[in-house]
Amino acid sequence: MPNLGHRPGRRVFIETYGCQMNLADSELMGGILGTQGYTAAPNHDEADVILINTCAVRERAEERVFGRLSHLLQYKHARPEVLLGVTGCMAERLRETITERAPYVDLVVGPDAYRRLPELLAEAQTVDSDPVVDVKLDREETYRGLSPAREPGIKGWITVQRGCDKFCTFCIVPFVRGRERGVAPDEILRQARDLADRGYKEVTLLGQTVNSYRHEDTDFADLLQLLVGVDGLERIRFTSPYPTDFTPKLIEVMAGHDKICNYLHLPLQSGSDSVLEAMKRLYTTGEFRDLVGQIREAVPKMAMSTDIIVGFPGETDEDFEATLSMLQEIRFDFAYLFKYSERDGTYAARKLPDEIPEAVKKERLKRLIEAQEEISAEIFKAHVGQTMKVMVEGESRRDEQDLCGRTDTFKTVVFPRPTTDHIKPGDFVEVIVEDATSHTLLGRLVS
Ligand code: 5AD
């Protein structure tokens, strides 16, 4: 290792925006910096280095980061030696804009350059004027052999795939995260065993299109099967799969193992064939419907959620109505619903004008949210009277007298903390559901 020229024991605070992969990347950065003597700062005030790990998927996410950056400037004013860095997807996309709009930023680092973070930080310490920038994408980088810095806990992530090759016309991800790469299975197993050894009970495998995972001869179904064999891990989840990359073998593996959770996040994006085509999603509504049917046939209790975008260029009232009726037909347990946000550099931004008025996008989003709320409320209410197996996660956010946890189907369950028993995070308990909102099941422990 080169002499990095920094004082050992420097403290870093990483603030994370966006998806679970960004949270996992922040842990990765923490691990990389940890090997070079950095430790985690408990807060911004005590940090020598503040990194903000960013998301570029919608404009709002980026605006929030600019807001945060001007707020974080105070820490540099208080202590001029503090280094402020922007990492992740926005760093990749907006390197020039960042250095223009936030010229006080010391460091801009893209998602494939984290291995060099210690060197880049050392350089930033010595360079006074220009920020240190490394946004090179690297087709080979999977961060093999590096261990993310994970807080002790019960639920962990493992990134099994980086980048994306799908190029949906609305999406910035392939541009900011580069080409798809599968992490070697032995590396994934190493991390999974490490999690299990440290008492973790649940792992979520992460990839932009996680089920298209491949490394040499290992496909995603093989990978799941390998992970099922890791003693100590009780629950395996993954996100997000791409609809056309489900194989019969994968569905069989999902159905065949209790450890693989009965919950799938399956992004639909639109319920109109012409919009799907314009989005370059590689399926029709009929194919999506068939897939849902096959999965439900193999695993009748499978819970599902989805992502939908309203107001994509060219989306007519009829297209939107088709999306609404598909939502009502499939009945996802919940849904993440978005207004289209044009992203520079994507096919849609270059070729398809973002012409749907904001008011129309808003109205469509509102109607989808209302419809989904009703469906979610019905699905959640239908659990009343059932006994569910719950993995305890900790205290409920609303009331410290209550505990909360999740079902295998990813539903949050809240129940009163018993006065006698000592229940700890990671324990499995049985809860009888007595009431439900559209997002939470409420119950009591079965004694
Ligand atoms: N505008 C709005 N939503 C988007 N998503 C991705 N790109 C955009 C965009 N340009 C949504 C998709 C994706 C989720 C993570 O974010 O629904 O599945």
CSV table of C-alpha atoms and ligand atoms in Angstrom, one decimal:
chain,number,residue,atom,x,y,z
A,1,MET,CA,0.0,0.0,0.0
A,2,PRO,CA,1.4,3.5,-0.8
A,3,ASN,CA,2.0,5.8,2.0
A,4,LEU,CA,-1.3,7.6,2.1
A,5,GLY,CA,0.0,10.6,4.0
A,6,HIS,CA,-2.9,11.0,6.3
A,7,ARG,CA,-3.0,10.8,10.1
A,8,PRO,CA,-4.3,7.5,11.3
A,9,GLY,CA,-7.5,7.8,13.3
A,10,ARG,CA,-9.2,10.4,11.1
A,11,ARG,CA,-12.9,10.2,11.5
A,12,VAL,CA,-15.4,9.9,8.7
A,13,PHE,CA,-19.1,10.5,8.6
A,14,ILE,CA,-21.0,9.2,5.6
A,15,GLU,CA,-24.5,10.4,4.8
A,16,THR,CA,-26.5,8.2,2.4
A,17,TYR,CA,-29.3,9.0,-0.1
A,18,GLY,CA,-31.2,6.8,-2.4
A,19,CYS,CA,-31.5,3.0,-2.7
A,20,GLN,CA,-30.3,0.1,-0.6
A,21,MET,CA,-27.3,-0.3,-2.9
A,22,ASN,CA,-26.2,3.1,-1.9
A,23,LEU,CA,-26.5,2.1,1.8
A,24,ALA,CA,-24.4,-1.0,1.0
A,25,ASP,CA,-21.9,1.2,-0.9
A,26,SER,CA,-21.6,3.4,2.2
A,27,GLU,CA,-20.7,0.4,4.2
A,28,LEU,CA,-18.2,-0.6,1.6
A,29,MET,CA,-16.6,2.8,1.7
A,30,GLY,CA,-16.5,2.6,5.5
A,31,GLY,CA,-14.8,-0.8,5.2
A,32,ILE,CA,-12.2,0.5,2.7
A,33,LEU,CA,-11.4,3.6,4.9
A,34,GLY,CA,-11.4,1.4,8.0
A,35,THR,CA,-8.4,-0.6,6.6
A,36,GLN,CA,-6.5,2.7,6.4
A,37,GLY,CA,-7.0,3.8,9.9
A,38,TYR,CA,-10.2,5.8,9.5
A,39,THR,CA,-12.9,5.3,12.1
A,40,ALA,CA,-16.6,6.2,12.0
A,41,ALA,CA,-17.4,9.7,13.4
A,42,PRO,CA,-20.5,9.7,15.7
A,43,ASN,CA,-21.8,12.9,14.1
A,44,HIS,CA,-20.9,15.7,11.6
A,45,ASP,CA,-19.3,17.8,14.3
A,46,GLU,CA,-16.7,15.3,15.1
A,47,ALA,CA,-15.9,14.3,11.6
A,48,ASP,CA,-12.7,15.1,9.7
A,49,VAL,CA,-14.2,13.8,6.5
A,50,ILE,CA,-17.9,14.1,5.5
A,51,LEU,CA,-19.0,12.1,2.5
A,52,ILE,CA,-22.4,12.4,1.0
A,53,ASN,CA,-23.3,9.3,-1.0
A,54,THR,CA,-25.8,10.4,-3.6
A,55,CYS,CA,-28.6,9.2,-5.9
A,56,ALA,CA,-29.3,10.5,-9.4
A,57,VAL,CA,-32.5,8.6,-10.3
A,58,ARG,CA,-34.8,11.6,-10.1
A,59,GLU,CA,-34.2,15.3,-10.1
A,60,ARG,CA,-35.6,15.7,-6.6
A,61,ALA,CA,-33.0,13.5,-5.1
A,62,GLU,CA,-30.3,15.6,-6.7
A,63,GLU,CA,-31.8,18.9,-5.5
A,64,ARG,CA,-31.9,17.6,-2.0
A,65,VAL,CA,-28.2,16.9,-2.2
A,66,PHE,CA,-27.4,20.4,-3.3
A,67,GLY,CA,-29.4,21.6,-0.4
A,68,ARG,CA,-27.5,19.3,2.0
A,69,LEU,CA,-24.2,20.4,0.6
A,70,SER,CA,-24.8,24.1,1.3
A,71,HIS,CA,-25.9,23.1,4.8
A,72,LEU,CA,-22.7,21.0,5.3
A,73,LEU,CA,-20.5,23.9,4.4
A,74,GLN,CA,-20.9,25.1,8.0
A,75,TYR,CA,-18.7,22.3,9.1
A,76,LYS,CA,-15.9,23.5,6.9
A,77,HIS,CA,-16.4,27.0,8.1
A,78,ALA,CA,-16.1,25.8,11.7
A,79,ARG,CA,-13.1,23.7,10.9
A,80,PRO,CA,-11.4,24.5,7.6
A,81,GLU,CA,-9.5,21.2,7.6
A,82,VAL,CA,-12.7,19.2,7.2
A,83,LEU,CA,-12.9,17.5,3.8
A,84,LEU,CA,-16.3,17.3,2.1
A,85,GLY,CA,-16.8,14.7,-0.6
A,86,VAL,CA,-19.7,13.8,-3.0
A,87,THR,CA,-19.8,10.1,-3.9
A,88,GLY,CA,-22.1,7.8,-5.8
A,89,CYS,CA,-24.4,8.3,-8.8
A,90,MET,CA,-24.7,12.0,-8.7
A,91,ALA,CA,-20.9,12.4,-8.5
A,92,GLU,CA,-20.7,10.4,-11.7
A,93,ARG,CA,-23.4,12.4,-13.5
A,94,LEU,CA,-22.8,15.9,-12.3
A,95,ARG,CA,-19.2,16.3,-11.7
A,96,GLU,CA,-19.0,19.7,-13.4
A,97,THR,CA,-22.2,21.0,-12.0
A,98,ILE,CA,-21.1,20.0,-8.5
A,99,THR,CA,-17.9,21.8,-8.8
A,100,GLU,CA,-19.7,24.9,-10.1
A,101,ARG,CA,-22.7,24.9,-7.7
A,102,ALA,CA,-20.7,23.7,-4.7
A,103,PRO,CA,-17.1,24.8,-5.4
A,104,TYR,CA,-16.1,24.1,-1.8
A,105,VAL,CA,-16.5,20.4,-2.3
A,106,ASP,CA,-13.1,18.7,-2.0
A,107,LEU,CA,-13.7,15.4,-3.5
A,108,VAL,CA,-16.0,13.9,-6.2
A,109,VAL,CA,-15.9,10.1,-6.4
A,110,GLY,CA,-18.0,7.8,-8.7
A,111,PRO,CA,-19.3,4.3,-7.8
A,112,ASP,CA,-16.4,2.4,-9.3
A,113,ALA,CA,-13.6,4.4,-7.7
A,114,TYR,CA,-14.2,3.6,-4.0
A,115,ARG,CA,-11.1,1.4,-3.8
A,116,ARG,CA,-9.0,4.6,-4.3
A,117,LEU,CA,-10.9,6.6,-1.7
A,118,PRO,CA,-8.0,6.7,0.8
A,119,GLU,CA,-5.5,7.9,-1.8
A,120,LEU,CA,-8.0,10.5,-3.1
A,121,LEU,CA,-8.7,11.8,0.4
A,122,ALA,CA,-4.9,12.1,1.0
A,123,GLU,CA,-4.6,14.0,-2.3
A,124,ALA,CA,-7.6,16.2,-1.4
A,125,GLN,CA,-5.8,17.1,1.9
A,126,THR,CA,-2.8,18.5,0.0
A,127,VAL,CA,-4.6,20.2,-2.9
A,128,ASP,CA,-6.0,23.6,-2.0
A,129,SER,CA,-8.1,24.7,-5.0
A,130,ASP,CA,-9.6,22.2,-7.3
A,131,PRO,CA,-11.6,19.3,-6.1
A,132,VAL,CA,-10.1,15.8,-6.5
A,133,VAL,CA,-12.2,14.0,-9.0
A,134,ASP,CA,-12.3,10.2,-9.9
A,135,VAL,CA,-15.4,9.1,-11.7
A,136,LYS,CA,-13.9,6.5,-14.0
A,137,LEU,CA,-16.2,3.6,-14.5
A,138,ASP,CA,-14.5,0.1,-14.5
A,139,ARG,CA,-16.1,-2.9,-16.2
A,140,GLU,CA,-14.2,-5.2,-13.9
A,141,GLU,CA,-14.6,-3.7,-10.4
A,142,THR,CA,-16.7,-5.8,-8.1
A,143,TYR,CA,-14.8,-4.9,-4.9
A,144,ARG,CA,-13.8,-8.4,-4.4
A,145,GLY,CA,-12.1,-9.2,-1.1
A,146,LEU,CA,-13.2,-6.0,0.6
A,147,SER,CA,-15.3,-6.2,3.7
A,148,PRO,CA,-18.0,-3.6,4.2
A,149,ALA,CA,-18.0,-2.0,7.7
A,150,ARG,CA,-21.3,-3.2,9.1
A,151,GLU,CA,-22.8,-2.2,12.3
A,152,PRO,CA,-23.7,-5.1,14.5
A,153,GLY,CA,-27.2,-6.1,13.7
A,154,ILE,CA,-29.6,-8.7,12.3
A,155,LYS,CA,-30.2,-7.7,8.7
A,156,GLY,CA,-27.4,-7.1,6.2
A,157,TRP,CA,-27.0,-6.5,2.5
A,158,ILE,CA,-24.7,-8.1,0.0
A,159,THR,CA,-24.2,-6.5,-3.4
A,160,VAL,CA,-24.1,-9.4,-5.8
A,161,GLN,CA,-24.2,-7.4,-9.0
A,162,ARG,CA,-23.0,-4.0,-10.0
A,163,GLY,CA,-24.1,-1.8,-12.9
A,164,CYS,CA,-26.9,-2.4,-15.3
A,165,ASP,CA,-27.2,-3.4,-19.0
A,166,LYS,CA,-30.9,-3.0,-19.5
A,167,PHE,CA,-31.0,0.7,-20.6
A,168,CYS,CA,-34.6,1.4,-19.9
A,169,THR,CA,-35.1,4.7,-21.7
A,170,PHE,CA,-36.0,6.7,-18.6
A,171,CYS,CA,-33.2,5.5,-16.4
A,172,ILE,CA,-29.8,7.1,-15.6
A,173,VAL,CA,-28.4,4.0,-13.7
A,174,PRO,CA,-26.5,2.4,-16.6
A,175,PHE,CA,-24.8,5.8,-17.2
A,176,VAL,CA,-23.8,6.3,-13.6
A,177,ARG,CA,-23.1,2.8,-12.5
A,178,GLY,CA,-21.7,1.3,-15.7
A,179,ARG,CA,-22.0,-2.1,-17.2
A,180,GLU,CA,-23.4,-5.1,-15.4
A,181,ARG,CA,-21.0,-7.3,-13.5
A,182,GLY,CA,-21.7,-10.3,-11.2
A,183,VAL,CA,-19.7,-10.6,-8.0
A,184,ALA,CA,-17.9,-14.0,-7.8
A,185,PRO,CA,-20.0,-16.5,-5.8
A,186,ASP,CA,-17.1,-17.4,-3.5
A,187,GLU,CA,-16.9,-13.7,-2.5
A,188,ILE,CA,-20.7,-13.5,-1.9
A,189,LEU,CA,-20.5,-16.7,0.2
A,190,ARG,CA,-17.5,-15.3,2.2
A,191,GLN,CA,-19.6,-12.2,3.0
A,192,ALA,CA,-22.7,-14.3,3.8
A,193,ARG,CA,-20.8,-16.5,6.2
A,194,ASP,CA,-19.2,-13.5,7.8
A,195,LEU,CA,-22.7,-12.1,8.4
A,196,ALA,CA,-23.9,-15.4,9.9
A,197,ASP,CA,-20.9,-15.7,12.1
A,198,ARG,CA,-21.6,-12.2,13.5
A,199,GLY,CA,-25.2,-13.1,14.4
A,200,TYR,CA,-27.0,-11.7,11.4
A,201,LYS,CA,-30.2,-13.5,10.6
A,202,GLU,CA,-31.3,-12.0,7.3
A,203,VAL,CA,-29.5,-11.1,4.1
A,204,THR,CA,-30.7,-9.1,1.2
A,205,LEU,CA,-28.9,-9.6,-2.1
A,206,LEU,CA,-28.7,-6.5,-4.1
A,207,GLY,CA,-28.4,-5.8,-7.8
A,208,GLN,CA,-30.0,-3.4,-10.3
A,209,THR,CA,-31.5,-6.4,-12.1
A,210,VAL,CA,-30.5,-8.9,-9.5
A,211,ASN,CA,-32.0,-12.0,-11.2
A,212,SER,CA,-30.0,-11.5,-14.3
A,213,TYR,CA,-27.0,-12.2,-12.1
A,214,ARG,CA,-24.3,-14.3,-13.7
A,215,HIS,CA,-20.8,-15.1,-12.9
A,216,GLU,CA,-19.1,-17.7,-15.2
A,217,ASP,CA,-21.4,-20.7,-14.8
A,218,THR,CA,-23.3,-19.5,-11.8
A,219,ASP,CA,-26.7,-18.0,-12.4
A,220,PHE,CA,-29.0,-16.4,-9.9
A,221,ALA,CA,-30.9,-19.6,-9.0
A,222,ASP,CA,-27.6,-21.3,-8.3
A,223,LEU,CA,-26.5,-18.4,-6.2
A,224,LEU,CA,-29.7,-18.6,-4.1
A,225,GLN,CA,-29.2,-22.3,-3.6
A,226,LEU,CA,-25.6,-21.7,-2.4
A,227,LEU,CA,-26.8,-19.1,0.1
A,228,VAL,CA,-29.6,-21.4,1.5
A,229,GLY,CA,-26.7,-23.6,2.7
A,230,VAL,CA,-25.2,-20.9,4.9
A,231,ASP,CA,-26.0,-21.9,8.5
A,232,GLY,CA,-27.3,-19.2,10.7
A,233,LEU,CA,-28.9,-17.1,8.0
A,234,GLU,CA,-32.6,-17.6,8.4
A,235,ARG,CA,-34.0,-15.3,5.8
A,236,ILE,CA,-32.8,-14.5,2.3
A,237,ARG,CA,-34.3,-11.6,0.3
A,238,PHE,CA,-33.2,-10.0,-3.0
A,239,THR,CA,-34.0,-6.8,-4.9
A,240,SER,CA,-34.8,-5.8,-7.6
A,241,PRO,CA,-35.5,-8.5,-10.1
A,242,TYR,CA,-36.2,-7.7,-13.7
A,243,PRO,CA,-39.4,-9.4,-15.0
A,244,THR,CA,-38.0,-11.1,-18.1
A,245,ASP,CA,-35.1,-12.7,-16.2
A,246,PHE,CA,-37.1,-15.2,-14.2
A,247,THR,CA,-36.3,-18.7,-15.3
A,248,PRO,CA,-38.4,-21.8,-14.3
A,249,LYS,CA,-35.4,-22.9,-12.4
A,250,LEU,CA,-35.4,-19.7,-10.3
A,251,ILE,CA,-39.1,-20.0,-9.6
A,252,GLU,CA,-38.5,-23.6,-8.5
A,253,VAL,CA,-35.7,-22.6,-6.2
A,254,MET,CA,-37.8,-19.8,-4.7
A,255,ALA,CA,-40.6,-22.2,-4.1
A,256,GLY,CA,-38.4,-24.9,-2.7
A,257,HIS,CA,-36.7,-23.2,0.2
A,258,ASP,CA,-38.4,-21.7,3.3
A,259,LYS,CA,-35.4,-19.4,3.9
A,260,ILE,CA,-36.1,-17.6,0.6
A,261,CYS,CA,-38.7,-15.1,1.6
A,262,ASN,CA,-42.1,-15.0,0.1
A,263,TYR,CA,-41.8,-11.4,-1.0
A,264,LEU,CA,-40.9,-10.0,-4.4
A,265,HIS,CA,-40.4,-6.4,-5.6
A,266,LEU,CA,-41.4,-6.7,-9.2
A,267,PRO,CA,-41.2,-3.3,-11.1
A,268,LEU,CA,-44.0,-3.0,-13.6
A,269,GLN,CA,-43.4,0.7,-14.6
A,270,SER,CA,-46.5,0.9,-16.7
A,271,GLY,CA,-49.6,-1.0,-17.5
A,272,SER,CA,-49.7,0.1,-21.2
A,273,ASP,CA,-47.9,-1.9,-23.9
A,274,SER,CA,-47.0,1.1,-25.9
A,275,VAL,CA,-45.5,2.9,-22.9
A,276,LEU,CA,-43.6,-0.2,-21.9
A,277,GLU,CA,-42.2,-0.4,-25.4
A,278,ALA,CA,-41.2,3.3,-25.3
A,279,MET,CA,-39.6,2.7,-22.0
A,280,LYS,CA,-37.7,-0.3,-23.6
A,281,ARG,CA,-39.0,-2.6,-20.9
A,282,LEU,CA,-38.5,-6.0,-22.5
A,283,TYR,CA,-42.0,-7.4,-21.7
A,284,THR,CA,-45.6,-6.7,-22.6
A,285,THR,CA,-48.4,-6.4,-20.0
A,286,GLY,CA,-49.5,-9.9,-21.0
A,287,GLU,CA,-46.1,-11.4,-20.3
A,288,PHE,CA,-45.9,-9.6,-16.9
A,289,ARG,CA,-49.4,-10.9,-16.0
A,290,ASP,CA,-48.3,-14.4,-17.0
A,291,LEU,CA,-45.2,-14.2,-14.9
A,292,VAL,CA,-47.2,-13.0,-11.8
A,293,GLY,CA,-49.5,-16.0,-12.5
A,294,GLN,CA,-46.6,-18.5,-12.6
A,295,ILE,CA,-45.0,-17.1,-9.5
A,296,ARG,CA,-48.3,-17.2,-7.6
A,297,GLU,CA,-49.0,-20.7,-8.7
A,298,ALA,CA,-45.6,-21.8,-7.5
A,299,VAL,CA,-45.8,-19.8,-4.3
A,300,PRO,CA,-49.4,-18.9,-3.5
A,301,LYS,CA,-48.5,-16.7,-0.5
A,302,MET,CA,-46.0,-14.6,-2.4
A,303,ALA,CA,-46.3,-10.9,-1.5
A,304,MET,CA,-45.5,-8.5,-4.2
A,305,SER,CA,-44.7,-4.8,-4.5
A,306,THR,CA,-43.9,-2.8,-7.6
A,307,ASP,CA,-42.6,0.5,-9.1
A,308,ILE,CA,-44.7,2.5,-11.5
A,309,ILE,CA,-43.8,5.8,-13.3
A,310,VAL,CA,-46.7,8.1,-14.4
A,311,GLY,CA,-46.3,10.8,-17.0
A,312,PHE,CA,-43.7,9.1,-19.2
A,313,PRO,CA,-43.5,10.9,-22.5
A,314,GLY,CA,-46.5,10.0,-24.7
A,315,GLU,CA,-48.5,8.5,-21.9
A,316,THR,CA,-52.1,9.1,-22.9
A,317,ASP,CA,-55.2,9.1,-20.6
A,318,GLU,CA,-55.9,5.6,-22.0
A,319,ASP,CA,-52.4,4.4,-21.2
A,320,PHE,CA,-52.7,5.7,-17.7
A,321,GLU,CA,-56.1,4.1,-17.2
A,322,ALA,CA,-54.5,0.8,-18.4
A,323,THR,CA,-51.9,1.2,-15.7
A,324,LEU,CA,-54.5,1.9,-13.1
A,325,SER,CA,-56.5,-1.2,-14.0
A,326,MET,CA,-53.4,-3.4,-14.1
A,327,LEU,CA,-52.6,-2.1,-10.5
A,328,GLN,CA,-56.1,-3.1,-9.5
A,329,GLU,CA,-56.0,-6.4,-11.3
A,330,ILE,CA,-52.6,-7.6,-9.9
A,331,ARG,CA,-53.2,-6.2,-6.4
A,332,PHE,CA,-49.6,-5.6,-5.2
A,333,ASP,CA,-49.2,-5.5,-1.4
A,334,PHE,CA,-47.7,-2.1,-1.8
A,335,ALA,CA,-46.2,0.1,-4.5
A,336,TYR,CA,-43.6,2.8,-5.0
A,337,LEU,CA,-45.2,5.3,-7.4
A,338,PHE,CA,-43.3,8.1,-9.2
A,339,LYS,CA,-43.8,11.0,-11.5
A,340,TYR,CA,-41.5,10.8,-14.5
A,341,SER,CA,-38.4,12.9,-14.1
A,342,GLU,CA,-36.3,13.6,-17.2
A,343,ARG,CA,-32.7,12.6,-16.8
A,344,ASP,CA,-30.1,14.1,-19.1
A,345,GLY,CA,-28.3,11.6,-21.3
A,346,THR,CA,-31.0,9.0,-21.3
A,347,TYR,CA,-32.7,7.9,-24.5
A,348,ALA,CA,-36.0,9.4,-23.4
A,349,ALA,CA,-34.3,12.8,-22.6
A,350,ARG,CA,-32.7,12.8,-26.1
A,351,LYS,CA,-35.7,11.6,-28.2
A,352,LEU,CA,-38.9,11.9,-26.3
A,353,PRO,CA,-40.0,15.3,-25.1
A,354,ASP,CA,-41.1,15.5,-21.5
A,355,GLU,CA,-44.4,17.2,-22.4
A,356,ILE,CA,-47.0,15.9,-20.0
A,357,PRO,CA,-48.0,18.9,-17.8
A,358,GLU,CA,-46.9,18.7,-14.2
A,359,ALA,CA,-50.6,19.0,-13.1
A,360,VAL,CA,-51.5,15.9,-15.2
A,361,LYS,CA,-48.6,13.9,-13.7
A,362,LYS,CA,-49.6,15.0,-10.2
A,363,GLU,CA,-53.2,14.0,-10.8
A,364,ARG,CA,-52.3,10.6,-12.2
A,365,LEU,CA,-49.9,10.0,-9.3
A,366,LYS,CA,-52.6,10.9,-6.8
A,367,ARG,CA,-55.1,8.5,-8.4
A,368,LEU,CA,-52.6,5.7,-8.4
A,369,ILE,CA,-51.7,6.4,-4.7
A,370,GLU,CA,-55.4,6.4,-3.7
A,371,ALA,CA,-56.1,3.1,-5.6
A,372,GLN,CA,-53.0,1.4,-4.1
A,373,GLU,CA,-53.9,2.7,-0.5
A,374,GLU,CA,-57.2,1.0,-0.8
A,375,ILE,CA,-55.7,-2.2,-2.1
A,376,SER,CA,-53.0,-2.3,0.6
A,377,ALA,CA,-55.6,-1.6,3.3
A,378,GLU,CA,-57.7,-4.5,2.1
A,379,ILE,CA,-54.7,-6.9,1.9
A,380,PHE,CA,-53.4,-5.8,5.3
A,381,LYS,CA,-56.9,-6.0,6.9
A,382,ALA,CA,-57.3,-9.6,5.5
A,383,HIS,CA,-54.5,-10.6,7.9
A,384,VAL,CA,-56.6,-9.9,11.0
A,385,GLY,CA,-57.1,-13.1,12.9
A,386,GLN,CA,-54.0,-14.8,11.4
A,387,THR,CA,-51.0,-15.9,13.3
A,388,MET,CA,-47.8,-14.6,11.7
A,389,LYS,CA,-44.2,-15.6,12.3
A,390,VAL,CA,-42.3,-12.4,12.9
A,391,MET,CA,-38.6,-11.6,13.1
A,392,VAL,CA,-38.2,-9.0,15.8
A,393,GLU,CA,-36.3,-6.0,14.8
A,394,GLY,CA,-36.5,-3.8,17.8
A,395,GLU,CA,-38.6,-1.1,19.4
A,396,SER,CA,-41.5,0.4,17.5
A,397,ARG,CA,-40.7,3.9,16.3
A,398,ARG,CA,-44.0,5.3,17.6
A,399,ASP,CA,-44.1,3.8,21.1
A,400,GLU,CA,-41.2,2.3,23.1
A,401,GLN,CA,-43.7,0.1,24.9
A,402,ASP,CA,-44.2,-1.8,21.5
A,403,LEU,CA,-41.8,-4.0,19.6
A,404,CYS,CA,-41.8,-4.3,15.8
A,405,GLY,CA,-40.6,-6.8,13.3
A,406,ARG,CA,-41.3,-8.2,9.9
A,407,THR,CA,-43.0,-11.2,8.4
A,408,ASP,CA,-41.5,-13.3,5.7
A,409,THR,CA,-43.7,-11.3,3.4
A,410,PHE,CA,-42.1,-8.1,4.4
A,411,LYS,CA,-45.0,-6.7,6.4
A,412,THR,CA,-44.2,-4.7,9.4
A,413,VAL,CA,-45.9,-6.0,12.6
A,414,VAL,CA,-46.2,-4.0,15.8
A,415,PHE,CA,-47.1,-5.6,19.1
A,416,PRO,CA,-46.9,-4.8,22.8
A,417,ARG,CA,-43.6,-5.7,24.5
A,418,PRO,CA,-44.2,-8.4,27.1
A,419,THR,CA,-43.3,-7.4,30.6
A,420,THR,CA,-41.7,-10.7,31.5
A,421,ASP,CA,-40.1,-12.2,28.5
A,422,HIS,CA,-36.8,-10.9,27.2
A,423,ILE,CA,-37.2,-10.7,23.5
A,424,LYS,CA,-34.3,-9.4,21.5
A,425,PRO,CA,-33.8,-8.4,17.9
A,426,GLY,CA,-33.3,-11.4,15.6
A,427,ASP,CA,-35.7,-13.6,17.7
A,428,PHE,CA,-38.6,-15.2,15.9
A,429,VAL,CA,-42.0,-14.9,17.6
A,430,GLU,CA,-45.6,-15.7,16.8
A,431,VAL,CA,-48.0,-12.8,16.7
A,432,ILE,CA,-51.7,-12.9,16.2
A,433,VAL,CA,-52.9,-10.0,14.1
A,434,GLU,CA,-55.7,-8.0,15.7
A,435,ASP,CA,-55.9,-4.9,13.5
A,436,ALA,CA,-54.2,-3.4,10.4
A,437,THR,CA,-53.5,-0.1,8.7
A,438,SER,CA,-52.6,0.1,5.0
A,439,HIS,CA,-48.9,-0.3,6.0
A,440,THR,CA,-48.7,-2.1,9.3
A,441,LEU,CA,-50.1,-5.1,11.1
A,442,LEU,CA,-51.0,-4.7,14.8
A,443,GLY,CA,-51.2,-7.7,17.1
A,444,ARG,CA,-50.2,-9.4,20.2
A,445,LEU,CA,-47.8,-12.2,21.0
A,446,VAL,CA,-49.2,-15.7,21.0
A,447,SER,CA,-48.2,-17.0,24.5
B,1,5AD,N1,-38.2,9.2,-13.4
B,1,5AD,C1,-39.1,8.7,-12.5
B,1,5AD,N2,-38.9,7.5,-11.9
B,1,5AD,C2,-37.8,6.8,-12.2
B,1,5AD,N3,-37.3,5.6,-11.8
B,1,5AD,C3,-36.1,5.4,-12.5
B,1,5AD,N4,-35.8,6.4,-13.3
B,1,5AD,C4,-36.8,7.3,-13.2
B,1,5AD,C5,-37.1,8.6,-13.8
B,1,5AD,N5,-36.3,9.1,-14.7
B,1,5AD,C6,-38.0,4.8,-10.9
B,1,5AD,C7,-38.4,3.4,-11.5
B,1,5AD,C8,-37.4,2.5,-10.9
B,1,5AD,C9,-37.3,3.1,-9.5
B,1,5AD,C10,-36.1,2.7,-8.7
B,1,5AD,O1,-37.2,4.5,-9.8
B,1,5AD,O2,-39.7,3.1,-11.2
B,1,5AD,O3,-37.9,1.2,-10.8
